[in-house]
């Protein structure tokens, strides 16, 4: 560690905290330098540029979400595992809105090949394999589940459900039930005919 204990990991952690408190788009080298109490030039010995900081926050968020999914799905299968998987996403999005926003952006090649991304893919595949999907259908089912979860969380984050007295949690549970039914009745891969 150098002056004031600043390291690469410290800078990325501070950026993730900044994203949660001020919004993901608020991350800049100058804002980050103010947060950690140094001049912007001092950060460049720890991070290459703003893009590197954003990628670092993305990787932190992937790792934290993967840890949460591992905890929420451990020892569970089928609807229970799907519920734990979805709840891990929702809990993370509510507790860490800036980090969650990082997960919504395209991933850099280094992020895609990271251990955290690999773990997240493995956990997602494990949840979906309980539905006995054709191997060729796993990508489609993964995209479907991700779109449903992310769509619900985006609407919740924007306050789109605030106009109704109906419980948001009840709607969430019903959405997971609908996902479960959809996955249990997922169509087989279409066969090409000649």
Short mmCIF file of C-alpha atoms in Angstrom, two decimals:
data_model
loop_
_atom_site.label_atom_id
_atom_site.label_comp_id
_atom_site.label_asym_id
_atom_site.label_seq_id
_atom_site.Cartn_x
_atom_site.Cartn_y
_atom_site.Cartn_z
CA UNK A 1 0.00 0.00 0.00
CA UNK A 2 1.15 3.49 -0.68
CA UNK A 3 0.17 6.86 0.77
CA UNK A 4 -3.10 6.76 2.74
CA UNK A 5 -3.45 3.02 2.10
CA UNK A 6 -4.68 3.49 -1.45
CA UNK A 7 -4.58 0.35 -3.58
CA UNK A 8 -6.37 -0.72 -6.75
CA UNK A 9 -8.93 -2.70 -4.72
CA UNK A 10 -9.47 0.24 -2.38
CA UNK A 11 -10.16 2.56 -5.33
CA UNK A 12 -12.62 0.13 -6.93
CA UNK A 13 -14.39 -0.42 -3.62
CA UNK A 14 -14.68 3.34 -3.14
CA UNK A 15 -16.06 3.63 -6.68
CA UNK A 16 -18.67 0.94 -5.94
CA UNK A 17 -19.71 2.83 -2.80
CA UNK A 18 -19.86 6.06 -4.81
CA UNK A 19 -22.09 4.34 -7.37
CA UNK A 20 -24.49 3.22 -4.63
CA UNK A 21 -24.67 6.61 -2.95
CA UNK A 22 -24.58 8.96 -5.97
CA UNK A 23 -25.47 6.76 -8.95
CA UNK A 24 -23.36 4.72 -11.33
CA UNK A 25 -23.10 7.54 -13.87
CA UNK A 26 -21.63 9.81 -11.20
CA UNK A 27 -18.40 7.83 -11.19
CA UNK A 28 -15.54 9.93 -12.51
CA UNK A 29 -11.88 10.01 -11.61
CA UNK A 30 -12.29 13.47 -10.04
CA UNK A 31 -15.35 12.44 -7.99
CA UNK A 32 -13.54 9.32 -6.86
CA UNK A 33 -10.43 11.30 -5.91
CA UNK A 34 -12.56 13.65 -3.79
CA UNK A 35 -14.17 10.65 -2.12
CA UNK A 36 -10.84 9.13 -1.10
CA UNK A 37 -9.19 12.47 -0.34
CA UNK A 38 -6.47 12.64 -2.97
CA UNK A 39 -5.77 14.53 -6.19
CA UNK A 40 -7.09 12.88 -9.37
CA UNK A 41 -3.55 12.36 -10.68
CA UNK A 42 -2.82 10.19 -7.63
CA UNK A 43 -5.43 7.65 -8.72
CA UNK A 44 -3.82 6.99 -12.09
CA UNK A 45 -1.11 4.87 -10.50
CA UNK A 46 -3.91 2.51 -9.38
CA UNK A 47 -6.41 2.66 -12.25
CA UNK A 48 -5.82 3.36 -15.93
CA UNK A 49 -8.88 5.53 -16.56
CA UNK A 50 -12.63 5.89 -15.92
CA UNK A 51 -13.40 2.86 -18.11
CA UNK A 52 -11.11 0.72 -15.95
CA UNK A 53 -12.90 1.95 -12.83
CA UNK A 54 -16.33 1.16 -14.33
CA UNK A 55 -15.14 -2.31 -15.33
CA UNK A 56 -13.79 -2.83 -11.83
CA UNK A 57 -17.15 -1.93 -10.30
CA UNK A 58 -18.83 -4.32 -12.75
CA UNK A 59 -16.54 -7.14 -11.62
CA UNK A 60 -17.12 -6.36 -7.94
CA UNK A 61 -20.86 -6.44 -8.52
CA UNK A 62 -20.64 -9.77 -10.37
CA UNK A 63 -18.64 -11.32 -7.54
CA UNK A 64 -20.97 -10.03 -4.84
CA UNK A 65 -24.07 -11.15 -6.74
CA UNK A 66 -22.54 -14.58 -7.37
CA UNK A 67 -21.84 -14.94 -3.64
CA UNK A 68 -25.42 -13.98 -2.83
CA UNK A 69 -26.85 -16.42 -5.38
CA UNK A 70 -24.65 -19.21 -3.99
CA UNK A 71 -26.07 -18.58 -0.52
CA UNK A 72 -29.68 -18.24 -1.67
CA UNK A 73 -29.71 -21.35 -3.88
CA UNK A 74 -27.57 -23.72 -1.81
CA UNK A 75 -29.37 -27.03 -1.23
CA UNK A 76 -32.40 -25.94 -3.22
CA UNK A 77 -33.78 -26.99 -6.59
CA UNK A 78 -36.65 -26.27 -8.93
CA UNK A 79 -39.00 -23.48 -7.86
CA UNK A 80 -37.17 -23.03 -4.54
CA UNK A 81 -33.82 -22.49 -6.27
CA UNK A 82 -35.40 -20.20 -8.86
CA UNK A 83 -36.96 -18.17 -6.05
CA UNK A 84 -33.62 -17.93 -4.25
CA UNK A 85 -31.91 -16.94 -7.49
CA UNK A 86 -34.46 -14.21 -8.19
CA UNK A 87 -34.51 -13.00 -4.58
CA UNK A 88 -30.70 -12.73 -4.63
CA UNK A 89 -30.98 -10.41 -7.62
CA UNK A 90 -33.77 -8.36 -6.10
CA UNK A 91 -32.07 -8.01 -2.73
CA UNK A 92 -28.82 -6.98 -4.36
CA UNK A 93 -30.56 -4.43 -6.61
CA UNK A 94 -32.40 -2.87 -3.68
CA UNK A 95 -29.34 -2.73 -1.40
CA UNK A 96 -26.79 -1.71 -4.04
CA UNK A 97 -28.49 0.34 -6.76
CA UNK A 98 -25.24 1.70 -8.21
CA UNK A 99 -23.56 -1.67 -8.33
CA UNK A 100 -26.75 -3.09 -9.86
CA UNK A 101 -26.60 -0.42 -12.56
CA UNK A 102 -23.06 -1.59 -13.36
CA UNK A 103 -24.47 -5.02 -14.12
CA UNK A 104 -26.81 -3.54 -16.71
CA UNK A 105 -24.04 -2.29 -18.98
CA UNK A 106 -22.17 -4.32 -21.59
CA UNK A 107 -19.29 -6.19 -20.01
CA UNK A 108 -15.70 -5.66 -21.10
CA UNK A 109 -13.81 -8.73 -22.33
CA UNK A 110 -11.87 -8.89 -19.06
CA UNK A 111 -15.14 -8.91 -17.13
CA UNK A 112 -16.68 -11.63 -19.31
CA UNK A 113 -13.64 -13.85 -18.71
CA UNK A 114 -13.45 -13.12 -14.97
CA UNK A 115 -13.88 -15.75 -12.29
CA UNK A 116 -16.94 -13.90 -10.99
CA UNK A 117 -18.66 -14.06 -14.39
CA UNK A 118 -17.87 -17.77 -14.63
CA UNK A 119 -19.34 -18.41 -11.20
CA UNK A 120 -22.50 -16.49 -12.06
CA UNK A 121 -22.94 -18.49 -15.29
CA UNK A 122 -22.42 -21.74 -13.36
CA UNK A 123 -25.01 -20.86 -10.73
CA UNK A 124 -27.52 -19.78 -13.37
CA UNK A 125 -27.00 -23.02 -15.32
CA UNK A 126 -27.40 -25.07 -12.14
CA UNK A 127 -30.75 -23.45 -11.38
CA UNK A 128 -32.00 -23.97 -14.93
CA UNK A 129 -30.75 -27.55 -15.29
CA UNK A 130 -33.34 -28.63 -12.73
CA UNK A 131 -35.94 -27.89 -15.41
CA UNK A 132 -34.52 -30.55 -17.74
CA UNK A 133 -34.13 -28.12 -20.63
CA UNK A 134 -32.42 -29.20 -23.83
CA UNK A 135 -28.82 -28.01 -23.81
CA UNK A 136 -29.59 -25.92 -26.89
CA UNK A 137 -32.34 -24.12 -24.98
CA UNK A 138 -30.28 -23.04 -21.96
CA UNK A 139 -29.14 -19.76 -23.52
CA UNK A 140 -32.71 -18.85 -24.49
CA UNK A 141 -34.04 -19.74 -21.03
CA UNK A 142 -31.23 -17.79 -19.36
CA UNK A 143 -32.07 -14.72 -21.43
CA UNK A 144 -35.78 -15.12 -20.66
CA UNK A 145 -35.22 -15.38 -16.91
CA UNK A 146 -32.77 -12.47 -16.93
CA UNK A 147 -35.15 -10.28 -18.92
CA UNK A 148 -38.06 -11.06 -16.60
CA UNK A 149 -36.08 -10.39 -13.42
CA UNK A 150 -34.38 -7.27 -14.77
CA UNK A 151 -37.61 -5.92 -16.20
CA UNK A 152 -39.43 -6.28 -12.89
CA UNK A 153 -36.55 -4.72 -10.95
CA UNK A 154 -36.27 -1.80 -13.38
CA UNK A 155 -39.98 -1.04 -13.03
CA UNK A 156 -39.75 -1.33 -9.25
CA UNK A 157 -36.70 0.94 -9.13
CA UNK A 158 -38.45 3.59 -11.24
CA UNK A 159 -41.48 3.54 -8.93
CA UNK A 160 -43.82 2.17 -11.58
CA UNK A 161 -45.71 0.04 -9.08
CA UNK A 162 -46.40 2.88 -6.64
CA UNK A 163 -49.85 3.69 -7.99
CA UNK A 164 -51.44 0.47 -6.69
CA UNK A 165 -52.33 -0.84 -3.25
CA UNK A 166 -51.40 -4.38 -4.32
CA UNK A 167 -48.27 -5.65 -2.58
CA UNK A 168 -45.08 -5.45 -4.64
CA UNK A 169 -43.82 -8.55 -2.84
CA UNK A 170 -46.97 -10.47 -3.77
CA UNK A 171 -46.53 -9.48 -7.41
CA UNK A 172 -42.86 -10.52 -7.21
CA UNK A 173 -43.81 -13.95 -5.85
CA UNK A 174 -46.41 -14.42 -8.57
CA UNK A 175 -43.86 -13.43 -11.19
CA UNK A 176 -41.46 -16.10 -9.94
CA UNK A 177 -44.30 -18.64 -9.97
CA UNK A 178 -45.02 -17.68 -13.60
CA UNK A 179 -41.33 -18.06 -14.48
CA UNK A 180 -41.33 -21.49 -12.86
CA UNK A 181 -44.39 -22.58 -14.88
CA UNK A 182 -42.84 -21.24 -18.07
CA UNK A 183 -39.60 -23.12 -17.49
CA UNK A 184 -41.44 -26.35 -16.65
CA UNK A 185 -43.34 -26.12 -19.94
CA UNK A 186 -40.44 -24.81 -22.04
CA UNK A 187 -40.72 -25.98 -25.65
CA UNK A 188 -38.15 -28.35 -27.06
CA UNK A 189 -35.66 -26.97 -29.54
CA UNK A 190 -37.33 -26.62 -32.91
CA UNK A 191 -36.18 -29.28 -35.33
CA UNK A 192 -35.29 -28.27 -38.84
CA UNK A 193 -37.22 -30.13 -41.47
CA UNK A 194 -36.00 -30.68 -44.98
#
